[in-house]
Coordinates of C-alpha atoms in Angstrom, one line a residue:
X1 CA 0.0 0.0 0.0
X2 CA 1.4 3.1 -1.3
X3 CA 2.2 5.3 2.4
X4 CA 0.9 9.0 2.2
X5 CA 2.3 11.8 4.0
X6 CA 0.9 14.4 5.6
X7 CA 2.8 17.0 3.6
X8 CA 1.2 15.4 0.5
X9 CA -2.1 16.5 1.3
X10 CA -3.1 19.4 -0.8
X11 CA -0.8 18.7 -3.4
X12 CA -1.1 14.8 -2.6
X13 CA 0.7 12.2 -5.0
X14 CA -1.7 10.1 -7.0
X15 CA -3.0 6.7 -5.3
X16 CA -2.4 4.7 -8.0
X17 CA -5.0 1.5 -8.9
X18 CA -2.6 -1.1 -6.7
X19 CA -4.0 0.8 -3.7
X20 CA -7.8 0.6 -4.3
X21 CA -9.7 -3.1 -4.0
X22 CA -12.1 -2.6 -7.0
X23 CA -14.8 -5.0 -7.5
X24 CA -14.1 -6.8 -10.9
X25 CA -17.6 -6.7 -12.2
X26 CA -16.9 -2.8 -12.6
X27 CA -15.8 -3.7 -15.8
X28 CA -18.8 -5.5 -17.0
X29 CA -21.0 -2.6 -16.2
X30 CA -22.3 -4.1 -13.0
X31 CA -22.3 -0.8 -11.2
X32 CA -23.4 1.4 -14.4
X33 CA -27.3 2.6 -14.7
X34 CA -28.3 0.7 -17.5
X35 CA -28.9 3.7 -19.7
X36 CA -25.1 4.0 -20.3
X37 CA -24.9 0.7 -21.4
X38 CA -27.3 1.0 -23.9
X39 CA -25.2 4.4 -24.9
X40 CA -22.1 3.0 -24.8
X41 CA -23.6 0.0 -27.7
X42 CA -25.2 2.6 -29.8
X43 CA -21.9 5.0 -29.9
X44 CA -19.7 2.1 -30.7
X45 CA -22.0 0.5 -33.1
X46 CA -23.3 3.6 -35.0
X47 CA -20.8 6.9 -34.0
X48 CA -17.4 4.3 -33.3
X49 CA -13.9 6.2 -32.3
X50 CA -16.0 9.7 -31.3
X51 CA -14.2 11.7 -28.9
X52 CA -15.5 13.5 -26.4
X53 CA -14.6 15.6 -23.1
X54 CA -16.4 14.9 -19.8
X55 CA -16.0 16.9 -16.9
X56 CA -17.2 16.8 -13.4
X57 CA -18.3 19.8 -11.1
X58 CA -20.5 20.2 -7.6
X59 CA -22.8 22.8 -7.1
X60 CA -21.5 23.6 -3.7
X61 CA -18.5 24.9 -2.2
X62 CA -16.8 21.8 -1.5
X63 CA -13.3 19.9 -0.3
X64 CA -13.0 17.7 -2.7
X65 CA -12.0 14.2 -2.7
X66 CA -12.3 10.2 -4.6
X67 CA -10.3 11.6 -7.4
X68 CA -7.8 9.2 -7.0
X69 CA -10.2 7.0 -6.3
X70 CA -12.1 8.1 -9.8
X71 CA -8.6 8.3 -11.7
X72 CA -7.7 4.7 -10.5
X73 CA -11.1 3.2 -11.7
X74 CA -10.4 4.7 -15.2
X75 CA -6.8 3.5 -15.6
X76 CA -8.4 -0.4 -14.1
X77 CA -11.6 -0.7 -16.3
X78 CA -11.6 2.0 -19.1
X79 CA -10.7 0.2 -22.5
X80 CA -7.7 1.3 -24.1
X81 CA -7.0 3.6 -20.7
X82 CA -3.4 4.8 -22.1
X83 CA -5.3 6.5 -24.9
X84 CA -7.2 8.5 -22.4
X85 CA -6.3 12.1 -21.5
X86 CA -6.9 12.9 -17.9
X87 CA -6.8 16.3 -16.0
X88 CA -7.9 16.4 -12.3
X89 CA -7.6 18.5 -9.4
X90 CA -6.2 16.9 -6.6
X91 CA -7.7 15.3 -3.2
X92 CA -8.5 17.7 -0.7
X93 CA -8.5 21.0 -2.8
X94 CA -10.9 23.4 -2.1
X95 CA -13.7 24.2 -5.2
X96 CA -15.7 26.6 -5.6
X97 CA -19.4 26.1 -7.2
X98 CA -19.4 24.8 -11.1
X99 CA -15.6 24.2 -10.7
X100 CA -14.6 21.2 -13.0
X101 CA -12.6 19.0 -10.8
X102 CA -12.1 16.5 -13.5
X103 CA -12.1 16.2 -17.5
X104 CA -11.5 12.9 -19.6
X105 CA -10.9 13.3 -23.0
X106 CA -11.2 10.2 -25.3
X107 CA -13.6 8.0 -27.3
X108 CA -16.4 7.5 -25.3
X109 CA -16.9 3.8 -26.1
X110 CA -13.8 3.4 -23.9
X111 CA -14.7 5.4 -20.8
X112 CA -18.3 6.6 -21.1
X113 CA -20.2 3.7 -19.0
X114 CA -18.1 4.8 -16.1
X115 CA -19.5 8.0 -15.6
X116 CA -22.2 7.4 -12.7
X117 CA -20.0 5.1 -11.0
X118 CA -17.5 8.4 -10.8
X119 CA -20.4 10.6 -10.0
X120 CA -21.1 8.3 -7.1
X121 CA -17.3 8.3 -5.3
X122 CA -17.0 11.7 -6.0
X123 CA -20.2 12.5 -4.2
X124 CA -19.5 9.8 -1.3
X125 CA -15.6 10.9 -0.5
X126 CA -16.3 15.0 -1.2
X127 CA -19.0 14.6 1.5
X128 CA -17.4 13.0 3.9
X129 CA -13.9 15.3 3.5
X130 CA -16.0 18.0 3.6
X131 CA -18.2 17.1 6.7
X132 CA -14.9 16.8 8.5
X133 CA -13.3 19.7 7.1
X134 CA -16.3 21.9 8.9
X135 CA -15.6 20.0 11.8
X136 CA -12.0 20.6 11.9
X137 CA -12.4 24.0 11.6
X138 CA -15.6 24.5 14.1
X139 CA -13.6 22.7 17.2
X140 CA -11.0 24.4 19.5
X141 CA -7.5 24.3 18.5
X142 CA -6.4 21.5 20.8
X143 CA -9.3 19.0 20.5
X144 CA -8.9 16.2 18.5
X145 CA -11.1 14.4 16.3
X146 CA -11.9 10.6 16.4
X147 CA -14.3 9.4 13.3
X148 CA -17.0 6.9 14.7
X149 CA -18.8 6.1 11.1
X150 CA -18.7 2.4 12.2
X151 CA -21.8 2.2 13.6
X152 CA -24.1 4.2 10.8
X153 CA -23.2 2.9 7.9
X154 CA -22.4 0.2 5.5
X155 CA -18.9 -1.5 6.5
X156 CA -17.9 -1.4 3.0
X157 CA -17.7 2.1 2.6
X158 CA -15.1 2.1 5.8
X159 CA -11.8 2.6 3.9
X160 CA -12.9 5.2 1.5
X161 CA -14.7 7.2 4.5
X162 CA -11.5 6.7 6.2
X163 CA -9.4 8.2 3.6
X164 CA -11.6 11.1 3.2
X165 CA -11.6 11.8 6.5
X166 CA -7.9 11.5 6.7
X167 CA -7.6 13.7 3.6
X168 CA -10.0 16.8 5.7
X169 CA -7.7 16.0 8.7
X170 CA -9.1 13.4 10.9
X171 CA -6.1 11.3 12.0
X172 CA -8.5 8.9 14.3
X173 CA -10.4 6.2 13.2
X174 CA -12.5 3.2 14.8
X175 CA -11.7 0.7 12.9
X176 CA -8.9 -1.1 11.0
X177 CA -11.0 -0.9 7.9
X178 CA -11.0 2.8 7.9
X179 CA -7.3 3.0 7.4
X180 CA -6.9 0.4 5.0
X181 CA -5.7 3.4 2.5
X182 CA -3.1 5.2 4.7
X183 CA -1.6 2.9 7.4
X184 CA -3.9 3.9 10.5
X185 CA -5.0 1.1 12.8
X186 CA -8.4 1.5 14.5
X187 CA -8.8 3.0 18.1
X188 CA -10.9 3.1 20.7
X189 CA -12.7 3.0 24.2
X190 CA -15.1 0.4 25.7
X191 CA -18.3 -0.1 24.9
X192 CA -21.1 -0.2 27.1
X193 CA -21.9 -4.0 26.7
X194 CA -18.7 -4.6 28.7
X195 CA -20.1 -2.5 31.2
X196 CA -22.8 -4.0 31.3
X197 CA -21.9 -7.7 31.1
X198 CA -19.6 -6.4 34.4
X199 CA -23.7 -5.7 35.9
X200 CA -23.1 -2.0 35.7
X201 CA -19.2 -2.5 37.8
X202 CA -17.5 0.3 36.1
X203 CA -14.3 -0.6 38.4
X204 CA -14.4 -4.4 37.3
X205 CA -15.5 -3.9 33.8
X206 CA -12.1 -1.3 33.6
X207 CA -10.0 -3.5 35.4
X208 CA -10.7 -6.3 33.3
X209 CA -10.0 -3.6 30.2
X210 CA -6.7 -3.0 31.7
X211 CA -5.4 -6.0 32.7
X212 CA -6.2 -7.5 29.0
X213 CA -5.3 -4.3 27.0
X214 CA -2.3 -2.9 29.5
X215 CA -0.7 -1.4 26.7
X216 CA -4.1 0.8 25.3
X217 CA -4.1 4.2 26.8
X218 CA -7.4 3.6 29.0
X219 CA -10.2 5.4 28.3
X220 CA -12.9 4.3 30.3
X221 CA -16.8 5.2 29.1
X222 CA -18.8 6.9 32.4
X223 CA -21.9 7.4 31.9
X224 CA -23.4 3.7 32.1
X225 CA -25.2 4.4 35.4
X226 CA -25.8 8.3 34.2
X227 CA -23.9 9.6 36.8
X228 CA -20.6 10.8 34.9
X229 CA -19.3 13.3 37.2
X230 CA -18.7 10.7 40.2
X231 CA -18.1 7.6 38.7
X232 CA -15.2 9.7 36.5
X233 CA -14.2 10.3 40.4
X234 CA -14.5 6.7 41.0
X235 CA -12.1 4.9 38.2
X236 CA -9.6 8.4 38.4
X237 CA -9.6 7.7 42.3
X238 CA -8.9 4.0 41.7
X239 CA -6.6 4.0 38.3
X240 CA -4.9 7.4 39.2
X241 CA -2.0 8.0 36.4
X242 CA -2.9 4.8 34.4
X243 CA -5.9 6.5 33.6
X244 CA -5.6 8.3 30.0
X245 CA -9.6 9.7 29.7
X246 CA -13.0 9.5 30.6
X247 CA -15.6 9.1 27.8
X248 CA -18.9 10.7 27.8
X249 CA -21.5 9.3 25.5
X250 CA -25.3 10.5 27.2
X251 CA -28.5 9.9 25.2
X252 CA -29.9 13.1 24.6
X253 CA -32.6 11.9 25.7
X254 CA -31.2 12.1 29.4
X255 CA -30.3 14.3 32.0
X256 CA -27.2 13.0 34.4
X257 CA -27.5 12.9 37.9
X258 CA -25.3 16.1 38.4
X259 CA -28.3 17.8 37.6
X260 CA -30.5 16.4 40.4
X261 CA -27.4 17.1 42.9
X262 CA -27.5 20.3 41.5
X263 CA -30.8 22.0 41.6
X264 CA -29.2 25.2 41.2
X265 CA -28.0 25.5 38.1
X266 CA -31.2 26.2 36.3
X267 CA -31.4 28.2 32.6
X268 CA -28.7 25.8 30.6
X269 CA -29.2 22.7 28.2
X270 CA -29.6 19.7 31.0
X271 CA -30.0 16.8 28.3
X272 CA -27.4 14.7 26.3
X273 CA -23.8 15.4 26.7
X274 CA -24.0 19.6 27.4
X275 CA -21.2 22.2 28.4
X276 CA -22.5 22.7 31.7
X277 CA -21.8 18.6 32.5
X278 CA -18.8 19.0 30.9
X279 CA -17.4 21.8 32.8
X280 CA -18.3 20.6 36.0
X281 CA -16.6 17.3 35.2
X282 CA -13.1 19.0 34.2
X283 CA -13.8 21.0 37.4
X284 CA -14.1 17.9 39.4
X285 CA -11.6 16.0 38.3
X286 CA -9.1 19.0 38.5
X287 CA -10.1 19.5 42.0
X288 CA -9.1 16.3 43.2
X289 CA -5.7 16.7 41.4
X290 CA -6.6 14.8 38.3
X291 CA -5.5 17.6 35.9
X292 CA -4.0 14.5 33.6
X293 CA -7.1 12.7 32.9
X294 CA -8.6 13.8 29.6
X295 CA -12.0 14.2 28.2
X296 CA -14.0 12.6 25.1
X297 CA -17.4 13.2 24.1
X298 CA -19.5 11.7 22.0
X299 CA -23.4 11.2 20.7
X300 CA -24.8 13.6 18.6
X301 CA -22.1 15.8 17.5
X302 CA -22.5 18.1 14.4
X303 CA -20.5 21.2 13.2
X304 CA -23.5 23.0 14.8
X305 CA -22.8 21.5 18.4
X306 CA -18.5 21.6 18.1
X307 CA -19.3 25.0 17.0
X308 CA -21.4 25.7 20.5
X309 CA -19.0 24.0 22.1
X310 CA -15.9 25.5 21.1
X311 CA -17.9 29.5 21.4
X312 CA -18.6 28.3 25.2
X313 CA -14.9 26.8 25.8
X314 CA -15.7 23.8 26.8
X315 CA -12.9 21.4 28.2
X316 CA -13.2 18.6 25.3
X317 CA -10.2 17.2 24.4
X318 CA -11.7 14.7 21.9
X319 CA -14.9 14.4 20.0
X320 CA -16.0 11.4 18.5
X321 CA -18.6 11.9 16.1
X322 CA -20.2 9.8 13.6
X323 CA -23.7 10.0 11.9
X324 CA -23.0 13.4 10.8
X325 CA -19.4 13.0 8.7
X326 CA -20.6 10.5 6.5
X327 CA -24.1 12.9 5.2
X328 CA -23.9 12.9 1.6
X329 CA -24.1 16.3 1.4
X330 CA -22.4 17.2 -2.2
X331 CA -23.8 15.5 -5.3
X332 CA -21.4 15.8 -8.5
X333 CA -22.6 15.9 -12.2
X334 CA -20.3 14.7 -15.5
X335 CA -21.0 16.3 -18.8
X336 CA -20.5 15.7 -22.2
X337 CA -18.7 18.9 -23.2
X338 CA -16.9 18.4 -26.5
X339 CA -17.3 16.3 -29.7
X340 CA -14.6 15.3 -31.9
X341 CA -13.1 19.3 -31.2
X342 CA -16.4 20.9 -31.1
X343 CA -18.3 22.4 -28.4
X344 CA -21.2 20.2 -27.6
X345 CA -23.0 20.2 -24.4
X346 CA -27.1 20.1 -23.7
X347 CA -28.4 23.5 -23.2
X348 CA -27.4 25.0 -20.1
X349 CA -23.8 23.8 -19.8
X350 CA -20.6 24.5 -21.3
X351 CA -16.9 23.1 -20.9
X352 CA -15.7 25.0 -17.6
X353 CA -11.7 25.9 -17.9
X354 CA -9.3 25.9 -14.7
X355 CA -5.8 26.6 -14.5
X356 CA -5.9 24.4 -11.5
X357 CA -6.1 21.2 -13.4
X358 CA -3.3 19.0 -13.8
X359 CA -2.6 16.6 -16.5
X360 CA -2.4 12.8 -14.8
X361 CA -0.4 10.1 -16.1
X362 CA -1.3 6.6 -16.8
X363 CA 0.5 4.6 -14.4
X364 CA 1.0 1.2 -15.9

């Protein structure tokens, strides 16, 4: 697997088709809509060795990414691929609305049958990189990011999410899957089934954590019994230096126990994982000298709630967030543009110039 470097990234070397798994039936039109099929059969029968352009845009401001992903495809299943002229921005550029990020120029019997498939990673990874670009720039300077799309979507989509995420600057992932494209190896906390399975013994269920995982930084999830703020206290109490971080995951459909303590504080968001809890935790912990242990939250993060958080300086170190980094939020469109050195497009579009675009070589 091709390494990539974090200097790469904005002006990142192409991936090249040995590092994408691509299933084989790609190239017997498995994943195309039927309807360029039936194109591709009438070109080649009736208009054979036309050549056309296609370019790609978004209609959003975007950071873009799968063009390696799309430029690999091409070079495995297009016929004749070394015949085909590519230009392409690269992953992680920013685009602006109507922007082509991509233009193929060659007979369209070779290529043309791939064009949804390319609309469709192009829409997948853009969304994803830029989902967690908005995150990266909506959290504090010192949080970290860990990406938890395990648990809302298909598994198969786990190393491409991971990349993009990587790409936008998420360095964390969940599973192993998710870094099958740059080297990272899935992280993580505890779950609350081994909580559970320990009948609600946050001590034992950690113990037995530690003792089987001694090397893991341990991270230990509090808020089983709802009551985050003194169990926290509990396993830092009992783990002392060993202990890495306390996890906060709180249905928002919940209000912890600090709030029932704490009568008091009235005229702040009680449900869910909320500032107020997460202050007085920090607060608690730093009390009683445990200014080492840090903090992760997680359910039902957005841009929206980093963005809240981060305004009211709240003491997260990490966020784990999920759901809302794999949205597809950016669609992408590819055009006909250009016949045989004429400009031919349907009503409406045009081929779109950018001195931004690189040529890309075939890599054999």
């Amino acid at each position: 697997m091709l390494e990539i470097k974090e200097k790469e990234l904005g002006l990142i070397s192409r991936l090249t088709n040995k590092t994408f798994k691509f299933d084989k039936r790609y190239g017997e039109g498995y994943f195309s809509a039927s309807y360029f099929l039936k194109t591709e059969q009438i070109i080649k029968e009736k208009y054979p060795n036309t050549i056309v352009t296609l370019q790609w845009f978004t209609r959003k401001e975007s950071r873009v990414c799968g063009l390696d992903e799309a430029i690999a495809l091409l070079h495995t299943f297009a016929r004749n691929p070394f015949d085909l002229k590519i230009e392409a921005l690269n992953d992680g550029d920013y685009v602006k609305p109507f922007e082509p990020v991509l233009k193929v120029h060659g007979r369209y019997q070779d290529f043309g049958y791939l064009e949804g498939a390319i609309d469709g990673i192009l829409a997948r990874r853009t969304s994803v990189c830029t989902n967690c670009d908005e995150i990266m720039k909506a959290k504090s300077e010192k949080a970290n990011v860990m990406f938890f799309g395990d648990r809302d979507d298909d598994p198969r989509n786990h190393p491409g999410d991971g990349y993009a995420a990587y790409v936008a600057g998420v360095k964390l992932v969940c599973t192993d899957a998710m870094g099958e494209w740059t080297g990272q190896k899935g992280i993580g906390t505890m779950p609350h089934a081994l909580i559970v399975m320990h009948e609600n013994d946050l001590i034992s269920a950690s113990v037995d954590y530690h003792n089987t995982f001694p090397n893991d930084n341990l991270t230990v999830l509090v808020d089983t019994n709802n009551d985050v703020v003194l169990d926290s206290l509990l396993v830092a109490r009992y783990f002392k230096e060993k202990l890495f971080a306390v996890r906060i995951d709180t249905s928002i459909s919940l209000v912890d126990k600090y709030f029932e303590r704490h009568p008091e504080v009235t005229g702040v968001e009680k449900h869910g994982v909320n500032v107020t809890l997460v202050k007085a935790l920090r607060k608690a912990l730093d009390d009683e000298g445990f200014n080492h242990v840090k903090i992760v939250v997680s359910s039902g993060f957005d841009r929206e709630k980093v963005q809240l958080f981060t305004k009211e300086n709240a003491p997260v170190d990490t966020y784990g967030i999920g759901g809302s980094l794999i949205k597809c939020t950016r669609s992408f469109t590819g055009d006909v543009v250009n016949i045989n050195g004429k400009a031919m497009a349907k009503v409406g579009r045009k081929e779109m110039f950018s001195s931004r675009l690189v040529d890309v070589k075939y890599d054999k």
